[in-house]
Each structure stands twice: as C-alpha cells, then as structure tokens.
mmCIF file of C-alpha atoms in Angstrom:
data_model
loop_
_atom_site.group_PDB
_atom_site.id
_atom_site.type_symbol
_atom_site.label_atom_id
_atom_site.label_comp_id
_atom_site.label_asym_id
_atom_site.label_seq_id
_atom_site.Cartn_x
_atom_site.Cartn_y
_atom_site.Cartn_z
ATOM 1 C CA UNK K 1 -25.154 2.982 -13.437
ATOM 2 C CA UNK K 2 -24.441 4.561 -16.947
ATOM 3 C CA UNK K 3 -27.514 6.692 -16.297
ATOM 4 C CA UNK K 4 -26.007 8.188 -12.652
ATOM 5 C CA UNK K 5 -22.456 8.324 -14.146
ATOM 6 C CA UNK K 6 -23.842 10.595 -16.930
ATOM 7 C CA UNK K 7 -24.988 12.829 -13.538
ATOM 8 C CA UNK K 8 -21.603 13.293 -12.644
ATOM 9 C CA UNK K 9 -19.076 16.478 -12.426
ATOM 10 C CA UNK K 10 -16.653 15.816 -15.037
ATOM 11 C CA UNK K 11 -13.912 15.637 -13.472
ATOM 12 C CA UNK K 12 -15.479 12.593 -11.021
ATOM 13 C CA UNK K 13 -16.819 11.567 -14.440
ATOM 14 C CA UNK K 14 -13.127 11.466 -15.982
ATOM 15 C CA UNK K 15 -11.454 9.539 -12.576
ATOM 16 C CA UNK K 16 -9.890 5.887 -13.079
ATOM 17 C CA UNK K 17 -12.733 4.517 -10.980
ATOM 18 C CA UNK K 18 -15.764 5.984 -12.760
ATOM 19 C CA UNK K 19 -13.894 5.567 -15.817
ATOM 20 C CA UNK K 20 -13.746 1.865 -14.689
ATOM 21 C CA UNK K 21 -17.243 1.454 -13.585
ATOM 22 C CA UNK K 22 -18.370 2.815 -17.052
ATOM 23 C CA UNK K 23 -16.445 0.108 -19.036
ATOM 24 C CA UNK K 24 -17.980 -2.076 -16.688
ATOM 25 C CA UNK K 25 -21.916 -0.975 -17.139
ATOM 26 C CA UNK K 26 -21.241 -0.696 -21.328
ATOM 27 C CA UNK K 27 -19.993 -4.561 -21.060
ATOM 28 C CA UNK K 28 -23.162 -5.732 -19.043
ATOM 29 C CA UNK K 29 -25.738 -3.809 -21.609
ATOM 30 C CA UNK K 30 -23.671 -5.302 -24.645
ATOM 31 C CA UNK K 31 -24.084 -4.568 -28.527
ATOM 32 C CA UNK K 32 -21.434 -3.725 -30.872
ATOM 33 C CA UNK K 33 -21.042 -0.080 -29.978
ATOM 34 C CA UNK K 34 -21.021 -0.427 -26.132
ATOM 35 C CA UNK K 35 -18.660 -3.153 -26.148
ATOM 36 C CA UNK K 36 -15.768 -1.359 -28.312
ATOM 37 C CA UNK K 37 -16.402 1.372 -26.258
ATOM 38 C CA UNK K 38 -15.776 -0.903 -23.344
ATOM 39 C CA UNK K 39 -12.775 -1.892 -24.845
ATOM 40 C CA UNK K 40 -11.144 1.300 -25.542
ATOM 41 C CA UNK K 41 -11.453 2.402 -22.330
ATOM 42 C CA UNK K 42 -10.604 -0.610 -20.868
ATOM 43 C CA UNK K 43 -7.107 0.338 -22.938
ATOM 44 C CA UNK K 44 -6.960 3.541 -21.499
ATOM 45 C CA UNK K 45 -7.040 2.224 -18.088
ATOM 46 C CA UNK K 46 -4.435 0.016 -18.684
ATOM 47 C CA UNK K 47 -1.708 2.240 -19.340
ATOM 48 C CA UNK K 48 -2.303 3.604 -15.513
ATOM 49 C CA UNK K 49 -0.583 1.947 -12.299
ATOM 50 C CA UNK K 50 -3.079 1.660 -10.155
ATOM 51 C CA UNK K 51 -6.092 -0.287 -8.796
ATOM 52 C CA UNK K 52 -8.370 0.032 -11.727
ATOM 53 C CA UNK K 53 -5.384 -0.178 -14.306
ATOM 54 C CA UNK K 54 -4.414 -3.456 -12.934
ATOM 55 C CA UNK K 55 -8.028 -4.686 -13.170
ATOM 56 C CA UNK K 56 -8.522 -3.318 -16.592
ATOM 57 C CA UNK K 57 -5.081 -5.177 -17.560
ATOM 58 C CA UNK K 58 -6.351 -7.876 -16.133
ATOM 59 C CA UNK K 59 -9.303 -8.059 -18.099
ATOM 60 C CA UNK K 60 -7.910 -7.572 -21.433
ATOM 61 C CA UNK K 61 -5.236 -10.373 -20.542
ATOM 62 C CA UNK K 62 -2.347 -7.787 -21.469
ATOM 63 C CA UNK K 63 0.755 -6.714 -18.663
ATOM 64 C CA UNK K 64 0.514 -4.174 -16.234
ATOM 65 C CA UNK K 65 2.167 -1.014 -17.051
ATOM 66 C CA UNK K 66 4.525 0.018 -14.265
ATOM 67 C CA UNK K 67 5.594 3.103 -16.068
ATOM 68 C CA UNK K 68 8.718 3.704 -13.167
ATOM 69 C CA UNK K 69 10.946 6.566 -13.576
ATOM 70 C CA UNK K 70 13.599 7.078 -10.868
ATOM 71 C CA UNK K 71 13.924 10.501 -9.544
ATOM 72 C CA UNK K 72 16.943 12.615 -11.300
ATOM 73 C CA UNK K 73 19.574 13.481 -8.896
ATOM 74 C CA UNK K 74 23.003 13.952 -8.794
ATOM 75 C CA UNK K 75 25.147 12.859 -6.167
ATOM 76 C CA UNK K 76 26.889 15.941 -5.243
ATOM 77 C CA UNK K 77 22.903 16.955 -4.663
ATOM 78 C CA UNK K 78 22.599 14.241 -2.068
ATOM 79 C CA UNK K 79 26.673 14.900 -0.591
ATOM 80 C CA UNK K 80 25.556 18.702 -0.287
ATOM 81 C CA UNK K 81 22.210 17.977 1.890
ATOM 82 C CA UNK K 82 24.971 16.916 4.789
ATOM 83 C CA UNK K 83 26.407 20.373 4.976
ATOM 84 C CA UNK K 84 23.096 21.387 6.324
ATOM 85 C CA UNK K 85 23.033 21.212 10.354
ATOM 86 C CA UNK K 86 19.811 19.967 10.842
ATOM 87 C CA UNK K 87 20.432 16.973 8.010
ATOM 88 C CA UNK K 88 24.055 15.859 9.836
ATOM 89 C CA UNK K 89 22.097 16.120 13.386
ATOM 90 C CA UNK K 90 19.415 13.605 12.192
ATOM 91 C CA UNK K 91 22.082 11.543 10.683
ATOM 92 C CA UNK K 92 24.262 11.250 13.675
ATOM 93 C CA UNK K 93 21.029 10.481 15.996
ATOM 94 C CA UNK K 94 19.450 8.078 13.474
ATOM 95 C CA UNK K 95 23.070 6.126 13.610
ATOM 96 C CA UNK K 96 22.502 6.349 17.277
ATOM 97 C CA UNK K 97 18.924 4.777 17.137
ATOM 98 C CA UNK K 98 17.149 7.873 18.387
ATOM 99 C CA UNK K 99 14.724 8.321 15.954
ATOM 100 C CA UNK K 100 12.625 10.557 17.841
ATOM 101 C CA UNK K 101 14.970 12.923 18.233
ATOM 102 C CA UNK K 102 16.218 12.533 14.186
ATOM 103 C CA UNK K 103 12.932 12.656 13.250
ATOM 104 C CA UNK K 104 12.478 16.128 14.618
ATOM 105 C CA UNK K 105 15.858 17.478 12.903
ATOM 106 C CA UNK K 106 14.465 15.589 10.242
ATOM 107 C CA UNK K 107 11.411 17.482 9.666
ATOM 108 C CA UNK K 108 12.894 20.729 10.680
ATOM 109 C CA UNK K 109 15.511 20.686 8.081
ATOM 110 C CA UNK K 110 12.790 19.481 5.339
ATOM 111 C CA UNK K 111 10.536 22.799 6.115
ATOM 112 C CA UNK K 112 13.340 24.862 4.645
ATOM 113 C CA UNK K 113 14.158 22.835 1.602
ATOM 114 C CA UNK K 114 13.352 23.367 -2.066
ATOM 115 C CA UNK K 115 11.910 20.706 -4.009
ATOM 116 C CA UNK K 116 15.396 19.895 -5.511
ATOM 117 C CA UNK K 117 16.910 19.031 -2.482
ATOM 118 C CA UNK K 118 13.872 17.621 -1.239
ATOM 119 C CA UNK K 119 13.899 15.124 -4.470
ATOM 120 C CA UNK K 120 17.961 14.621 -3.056
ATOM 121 C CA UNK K 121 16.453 13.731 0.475
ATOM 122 C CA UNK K 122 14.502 10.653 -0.682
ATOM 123 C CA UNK K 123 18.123 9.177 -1.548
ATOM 124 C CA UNK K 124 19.720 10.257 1.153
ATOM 125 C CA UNK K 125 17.274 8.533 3.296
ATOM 126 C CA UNK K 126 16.921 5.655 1.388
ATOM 127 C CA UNK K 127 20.850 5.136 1.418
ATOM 128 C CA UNK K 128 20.423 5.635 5.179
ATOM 129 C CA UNK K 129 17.745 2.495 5.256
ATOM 130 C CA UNK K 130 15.268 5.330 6.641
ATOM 131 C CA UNK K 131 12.905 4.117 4.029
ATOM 132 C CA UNK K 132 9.682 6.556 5.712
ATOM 133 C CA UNK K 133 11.467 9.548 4.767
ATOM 134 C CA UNK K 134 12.340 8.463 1.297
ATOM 135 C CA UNK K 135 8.318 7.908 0.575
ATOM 136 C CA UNK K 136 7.649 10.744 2.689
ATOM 137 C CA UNK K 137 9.874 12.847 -0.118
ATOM 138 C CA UNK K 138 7.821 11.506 -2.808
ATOM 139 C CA UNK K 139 4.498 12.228 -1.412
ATOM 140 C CA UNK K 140 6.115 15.605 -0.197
ATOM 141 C CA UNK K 141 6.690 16.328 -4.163
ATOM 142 C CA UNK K 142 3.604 14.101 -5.480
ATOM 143 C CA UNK K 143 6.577 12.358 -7.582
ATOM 144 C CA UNK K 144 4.836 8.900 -7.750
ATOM 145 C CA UNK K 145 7.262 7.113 -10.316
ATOM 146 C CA UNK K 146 10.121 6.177 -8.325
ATOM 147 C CA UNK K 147 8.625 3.171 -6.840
ATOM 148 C CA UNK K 148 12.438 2.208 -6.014
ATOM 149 C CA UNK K 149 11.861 5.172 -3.089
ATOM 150 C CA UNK K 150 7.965 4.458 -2.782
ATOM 151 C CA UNK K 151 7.711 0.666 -2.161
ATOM 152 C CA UNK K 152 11.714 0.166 -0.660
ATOM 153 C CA UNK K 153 12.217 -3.816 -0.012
ATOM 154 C CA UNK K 154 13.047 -2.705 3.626
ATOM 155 C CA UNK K 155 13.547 -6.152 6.222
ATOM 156 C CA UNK K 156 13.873 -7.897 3.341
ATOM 157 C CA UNK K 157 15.580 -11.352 4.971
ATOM 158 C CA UNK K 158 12.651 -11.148 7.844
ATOM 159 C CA UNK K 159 10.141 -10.503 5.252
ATOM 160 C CA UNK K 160 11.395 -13.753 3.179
ATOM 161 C CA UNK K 161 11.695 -16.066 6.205
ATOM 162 C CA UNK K 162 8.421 -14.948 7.348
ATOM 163 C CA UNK K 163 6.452 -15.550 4.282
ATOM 164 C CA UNK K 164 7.978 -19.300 3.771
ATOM 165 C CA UNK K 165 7.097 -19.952 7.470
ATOM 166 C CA UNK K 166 3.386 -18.940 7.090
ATOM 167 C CA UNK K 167 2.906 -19.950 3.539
ATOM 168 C CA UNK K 168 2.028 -16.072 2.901
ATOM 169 C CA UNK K 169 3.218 -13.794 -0.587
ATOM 170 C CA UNK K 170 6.108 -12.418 0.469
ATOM 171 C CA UNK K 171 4.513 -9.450 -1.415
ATOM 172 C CA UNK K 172 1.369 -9.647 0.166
ATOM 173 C CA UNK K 173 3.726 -9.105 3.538
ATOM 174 C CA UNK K 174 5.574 -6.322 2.113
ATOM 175 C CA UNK K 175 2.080 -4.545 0.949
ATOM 176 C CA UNK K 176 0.353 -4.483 4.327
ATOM 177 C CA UNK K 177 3.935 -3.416 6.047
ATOM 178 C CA UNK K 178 3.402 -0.563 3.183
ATOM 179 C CA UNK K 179 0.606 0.664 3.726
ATOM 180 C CA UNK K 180 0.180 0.136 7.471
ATOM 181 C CA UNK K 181 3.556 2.193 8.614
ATOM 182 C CA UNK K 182 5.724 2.997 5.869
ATOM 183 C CA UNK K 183 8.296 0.679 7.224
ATOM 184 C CA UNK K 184 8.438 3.178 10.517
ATOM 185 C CA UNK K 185 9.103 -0.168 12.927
ATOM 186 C CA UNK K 186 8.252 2.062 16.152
ATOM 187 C CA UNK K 187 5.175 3.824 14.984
ATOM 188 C CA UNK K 188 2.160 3.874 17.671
ATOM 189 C CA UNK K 189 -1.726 4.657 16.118
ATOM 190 C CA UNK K 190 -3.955 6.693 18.286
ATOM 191 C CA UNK K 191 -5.656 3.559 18.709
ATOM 192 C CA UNK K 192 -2.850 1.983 20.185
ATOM 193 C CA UNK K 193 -1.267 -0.024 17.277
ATOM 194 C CA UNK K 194 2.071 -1.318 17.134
ATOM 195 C CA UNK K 195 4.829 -1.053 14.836
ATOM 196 C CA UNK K 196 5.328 -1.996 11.730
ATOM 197 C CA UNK K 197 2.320 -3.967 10.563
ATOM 198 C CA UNK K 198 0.406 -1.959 13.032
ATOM 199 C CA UNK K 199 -0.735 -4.826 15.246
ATOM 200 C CA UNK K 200 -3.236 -4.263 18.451
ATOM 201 C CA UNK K 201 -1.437 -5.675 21.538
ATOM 202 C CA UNK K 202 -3.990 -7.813 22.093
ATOM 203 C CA UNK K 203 -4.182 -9.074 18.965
ATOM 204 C CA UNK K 204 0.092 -9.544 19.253
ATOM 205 C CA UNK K 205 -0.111 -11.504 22.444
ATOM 206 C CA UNK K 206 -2.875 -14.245 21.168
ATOM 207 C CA UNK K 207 -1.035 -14.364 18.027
ATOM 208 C CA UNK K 208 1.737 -14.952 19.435
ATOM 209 C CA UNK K 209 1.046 -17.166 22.164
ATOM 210 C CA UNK K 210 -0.375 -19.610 19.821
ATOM 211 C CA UNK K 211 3.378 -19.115 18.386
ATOM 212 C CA UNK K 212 4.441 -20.285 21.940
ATOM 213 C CA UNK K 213 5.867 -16.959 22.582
ATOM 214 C CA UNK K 214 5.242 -14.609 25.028
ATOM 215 C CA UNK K 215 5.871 -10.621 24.114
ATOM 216 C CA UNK K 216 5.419 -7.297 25.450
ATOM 217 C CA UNK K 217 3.874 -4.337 23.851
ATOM 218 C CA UNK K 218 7.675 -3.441 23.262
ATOM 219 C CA UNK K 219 8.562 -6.474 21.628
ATOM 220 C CA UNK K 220 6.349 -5.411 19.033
ATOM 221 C CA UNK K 221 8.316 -2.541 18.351
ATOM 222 C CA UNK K 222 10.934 -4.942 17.237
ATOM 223 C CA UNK K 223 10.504 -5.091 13.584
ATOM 224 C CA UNK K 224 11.386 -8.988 13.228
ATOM 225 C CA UNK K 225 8.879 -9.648 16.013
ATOM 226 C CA UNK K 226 6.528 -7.515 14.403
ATOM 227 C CA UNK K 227 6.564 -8.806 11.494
ATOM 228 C CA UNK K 228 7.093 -12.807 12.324
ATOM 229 C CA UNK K 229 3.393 -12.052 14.852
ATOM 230 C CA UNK K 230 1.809 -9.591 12.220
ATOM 231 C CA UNK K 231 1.957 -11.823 9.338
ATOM 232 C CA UNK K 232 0.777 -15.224 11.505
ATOM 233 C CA UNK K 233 -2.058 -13.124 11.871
ATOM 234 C CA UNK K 234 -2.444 -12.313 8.289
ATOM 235 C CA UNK K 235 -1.877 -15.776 7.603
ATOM 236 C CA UNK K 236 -4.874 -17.150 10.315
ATOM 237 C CA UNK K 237 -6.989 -14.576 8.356
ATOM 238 C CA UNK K 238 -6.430 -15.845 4.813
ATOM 239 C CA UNK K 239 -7.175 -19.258 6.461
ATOM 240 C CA UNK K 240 -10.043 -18.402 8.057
ATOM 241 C CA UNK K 241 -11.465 -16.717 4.865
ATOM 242 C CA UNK K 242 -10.586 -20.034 2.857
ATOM 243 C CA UNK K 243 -7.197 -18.134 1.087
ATOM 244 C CA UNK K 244 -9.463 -15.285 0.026
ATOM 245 C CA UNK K 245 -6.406 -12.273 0.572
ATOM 246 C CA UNK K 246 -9.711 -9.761 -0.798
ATOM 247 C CA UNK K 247 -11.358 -10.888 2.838
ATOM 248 C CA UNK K 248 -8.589 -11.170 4.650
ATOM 249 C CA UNK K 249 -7.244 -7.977 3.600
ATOM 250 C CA UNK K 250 -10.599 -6.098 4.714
ATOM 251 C CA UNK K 251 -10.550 -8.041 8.254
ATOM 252 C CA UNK K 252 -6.802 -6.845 8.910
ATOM 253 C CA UNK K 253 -8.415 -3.496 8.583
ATOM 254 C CA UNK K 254 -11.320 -3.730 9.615
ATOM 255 C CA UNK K 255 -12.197 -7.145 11.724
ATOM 256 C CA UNK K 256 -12.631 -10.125 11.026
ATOM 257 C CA UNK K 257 -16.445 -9.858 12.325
ATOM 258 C CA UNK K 258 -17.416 -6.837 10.367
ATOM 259 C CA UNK K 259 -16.292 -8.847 6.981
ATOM 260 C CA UNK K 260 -18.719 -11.252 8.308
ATOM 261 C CA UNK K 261 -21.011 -9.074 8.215
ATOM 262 C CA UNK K 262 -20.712 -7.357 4.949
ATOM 263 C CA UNK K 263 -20.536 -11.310 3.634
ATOM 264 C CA UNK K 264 -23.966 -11.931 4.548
ATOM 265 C CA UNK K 265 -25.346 -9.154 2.608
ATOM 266 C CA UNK K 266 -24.426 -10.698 -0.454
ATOM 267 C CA UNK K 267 -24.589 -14.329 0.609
ATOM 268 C CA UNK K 268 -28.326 -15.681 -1.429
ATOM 269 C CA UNK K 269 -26.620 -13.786 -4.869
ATOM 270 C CA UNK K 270 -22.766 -13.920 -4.571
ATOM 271 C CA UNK K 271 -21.435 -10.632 -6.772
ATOM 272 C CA UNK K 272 -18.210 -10.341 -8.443
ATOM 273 C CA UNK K 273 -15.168 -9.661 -6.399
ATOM 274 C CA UNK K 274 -14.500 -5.738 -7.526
ATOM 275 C CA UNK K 275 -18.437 -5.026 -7.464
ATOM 276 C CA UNK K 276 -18.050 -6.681 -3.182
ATOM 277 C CA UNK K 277 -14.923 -4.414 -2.735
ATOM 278 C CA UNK K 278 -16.606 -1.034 -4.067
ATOM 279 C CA UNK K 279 -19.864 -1.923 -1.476
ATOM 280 C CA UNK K 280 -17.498 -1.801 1.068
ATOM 281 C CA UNK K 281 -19.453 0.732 3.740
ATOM 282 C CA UNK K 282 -16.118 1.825 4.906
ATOM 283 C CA UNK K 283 -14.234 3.890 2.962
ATOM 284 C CA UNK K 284 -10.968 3.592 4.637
ATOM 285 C CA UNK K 285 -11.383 -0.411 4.143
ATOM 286 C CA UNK K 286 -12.326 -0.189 0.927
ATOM 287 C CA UNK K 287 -9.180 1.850 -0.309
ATOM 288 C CA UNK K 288 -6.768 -0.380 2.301
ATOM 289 C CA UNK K 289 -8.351 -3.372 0.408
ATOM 290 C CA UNK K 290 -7.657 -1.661 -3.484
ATOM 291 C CA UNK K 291 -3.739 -1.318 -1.859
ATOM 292 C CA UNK K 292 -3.942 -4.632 -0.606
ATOM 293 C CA UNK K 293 -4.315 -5.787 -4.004
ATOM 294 C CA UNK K 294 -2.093 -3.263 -6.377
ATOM 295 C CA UNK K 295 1.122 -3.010 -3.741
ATOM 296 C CA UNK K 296 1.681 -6.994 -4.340
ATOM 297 C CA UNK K 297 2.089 -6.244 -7.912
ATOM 298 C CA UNK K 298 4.138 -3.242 -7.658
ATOM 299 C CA UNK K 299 6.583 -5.232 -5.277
ATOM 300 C CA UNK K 300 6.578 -8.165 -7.350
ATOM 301 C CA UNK K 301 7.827 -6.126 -9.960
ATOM 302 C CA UNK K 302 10.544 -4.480 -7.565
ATOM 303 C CA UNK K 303 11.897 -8.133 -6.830
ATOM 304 C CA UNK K 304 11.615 -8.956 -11.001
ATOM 305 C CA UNK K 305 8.875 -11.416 -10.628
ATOM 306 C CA UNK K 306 5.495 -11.544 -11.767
ATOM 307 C CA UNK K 307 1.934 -11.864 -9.715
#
C-alpha cells in the first residue's frame, strides 16, 4: 500500500482517504519514524468532519471536530427574497401542499439568484420546514458548515417515537432519511422507491404486514408511514446482521443478499471493519455506508448528545 500510494497524482495522494490509508500502512510496518508519522497525520485528519476524520478521532481517543459555522444572513436578506414573484408563488403553493408545482417556482426563481440571496434561501426554506431546499442551498454554494441547514431535525416527534419502538438510534434514523431523500417525503427513484427513506413497495408491504398493517404505494408517501415501515426494516436488518449498523447499512443499499456475499469473501480471515467497508465492490454502497456512519455523529451533535 505505501508503495502504490507513492504512485499516486498528488492531489489523490493529498485526499482524506489516501491520507487515511497512509497512516494506516505506516502503523502496520511500525518503527519509531513511521509511527509518529502515523500520528501526525492521524492529527491532521482529525481536525476534518468527515468519514476519515471521525475514524482518525477515533483512533487517537480525542473528540470529533464539528467545526459548524452558520451561514451569515440578515433578516431583511431573507424578508426581501418574498418580493420576488417566483419565491411568494412557491410559498403560497407549498402552504397549499402542492409541492410539485412550488418546486418548479422554486427552482425557477433560484436560476436567477446570486449567491447572497441564494445563502438567504436556505433560511427561508428552512423557516418554511422545506428542509430539501435549505441543503439544496448549501450544496448549491458548496457552503458545508451550516449543518443547522445541512442535517435539519425534520419529523422530529415521528423520528423519536420510531426509534424507541424499534430499539433503533434515533440518529441512525435521521442519517438514512438524510441521505436517502433529503427529507423530500414524496420523492419517487427511477427504480421505483418511495418517499422518504426511499423504501421499494415491496419491501413496504412485507414490512409492514408483519406490522399488521396493510399500505398502498401512497401510504408510503406519508412521511410518518414512511418512516414507522422504513425504519422496521432497518431495524430487521441490524437484527439480522447481529446489531452490526456497518452490514445493515450496506444491505439497506444494497441487499441484504449481496452483503452476504461480500461476507463470505472475508469469512476464513475476518479484516478490520474500515479495511471490509473500503472492499466494498460498489462504490455507491461503499460511500452510502461511510454516511451511514458520519451523519449519526453529526446529528448527535445537532440534538447536543454524544455517539
């Protein structure tokens, strides 16, 4: 590994994973010099929030560092958005629950805004409860500090009930929601997916038939549906994987038989947890399953806990 990592571009060379996976090869050959340069990058990591920050944090038995910054806007920025047509259209149709339609004045508006008032946009959604938009802004603007407008607590009381009824994180919950829809309850994959924890109607039926409910493909455009079927199939998954959230994280994405799978290849010489996750063949998996583990952390931090 340090031989192929020497191969790289530098910039690859220089990114948190490498940078990672470097720390990681200098620990495993060992001596003096390798290890304190282990350490120090190890350090380095640390001060990042992110995947690899967290794990290097982790490892050096030190906090994470959230390093949140709200945006900076003023609220006559956010009161002046409204006296653009498109912006009171979507607000008037989004009060009306057609979100379609809001969505479109929505995105029309945003095309002729300038970053300032797109920065104002992320609070005027979020003060709407339209949390997509708010991340949307942030992504829009690669502003990745606010994680007040990048991870909102959106069905919070659902969320809550939920995760006491199936034993689950409550932030585990909130991560997948996250990262499967960005809280947009009425969202529909290409696949066919459902709302917010993007659930397979298939997949929402069983679930929740073993719930002793029965549901249509529009109840699970309901977001307490949703999420009450989503996360009892989380929870069967982290059950089923003997509370590993790693594996059940990866099935959610990718099935529960292709984690199988990827299991046996390791199963005569069992390899540590972040060395399974970067073997992942899928690449998609393997960065749902980094979120998987890093959003928990972020929204513990949002609800002033600790994971």
């Amino acid at each position: 590994l340090e031989y192929w990592l020497a191969q790289l571009p530098a910039d690859a060379r220089d990114s948190e994973r490498w940078q990672y996976w470097r720390a990681r090869a200098l620990q495993e050959k060992g001596g003096r010099a390798a290890l304190d340069e282990a350490q120090s990058l190890r350090h380095a990591l640390a001060k990042t929030r992110s995947y690899f920050g967290f794990l290097a944090a982790t490892q050096l038995g030190i906090d994470y560092d959230m390093a949140a910054r709200a945006v900076s806007v003023e609220t006559e920025q956010v009161k002046a958005l409204m006296s653009i047509p498109a912006i009171e259209r979507a607000s008037e149709l989004y009060a009306l629950g057609e979100e379609a339609a809001a969505r479109s004045e929505w995105q029309f508006a945003s095309t002729q805004l300038s970053d300032a008032q797109i920065m104002a946009s992320g609070k005027l959604a979020e003060s709407w409860g339209w949390h997509r938009n708010s991340i949307q802004a942030m992504i829009h603007l690669q502003y990745w500090d606010d994680l007040d407008l990048r991870f909102p607590l959106a069905y919070a009381d659902s969320i809550r009930s939920t995760a006491q009824q199936t034993e689950l994180s409550p932030y585990l919950i909130y991560a997948i929601a996250r990262q499967e829809s960005a809280f947009m309850h009425d969202v529909r994959s290409s696949a066919g997916a459902l709302g917010l924890m993007q659930l397979m109607p298939a997949t929402g039926r069983e679930t929740a038939a073993g719930m002793g409910m029965r549901i249509s493909n529009q109840d699970l455009l309901i977001p307490e549906t949703n999420i009450a079927v989503g996360s009892r199939y989380l929870s069967s998954l982290v059950k089923s994987f003997e509370g590993n959230r790693i594996l059940a994280a990866a099935a959610y994405n990718a099935g529960p038989n292709r984690v199988k799978q990827w299991l046996q290849r390791t199963a005569e010489s069992p390899v540590p947890f972040d060395l399974w996750i970067e073997t992942i063949p899928y690449g998609a998996t393997r960065n749902y399953v980094e979120s998987a583990l890093t959003y928990p952390v972020i929204y513990a931090y949002r609800l002033g806990e600790r994971v």
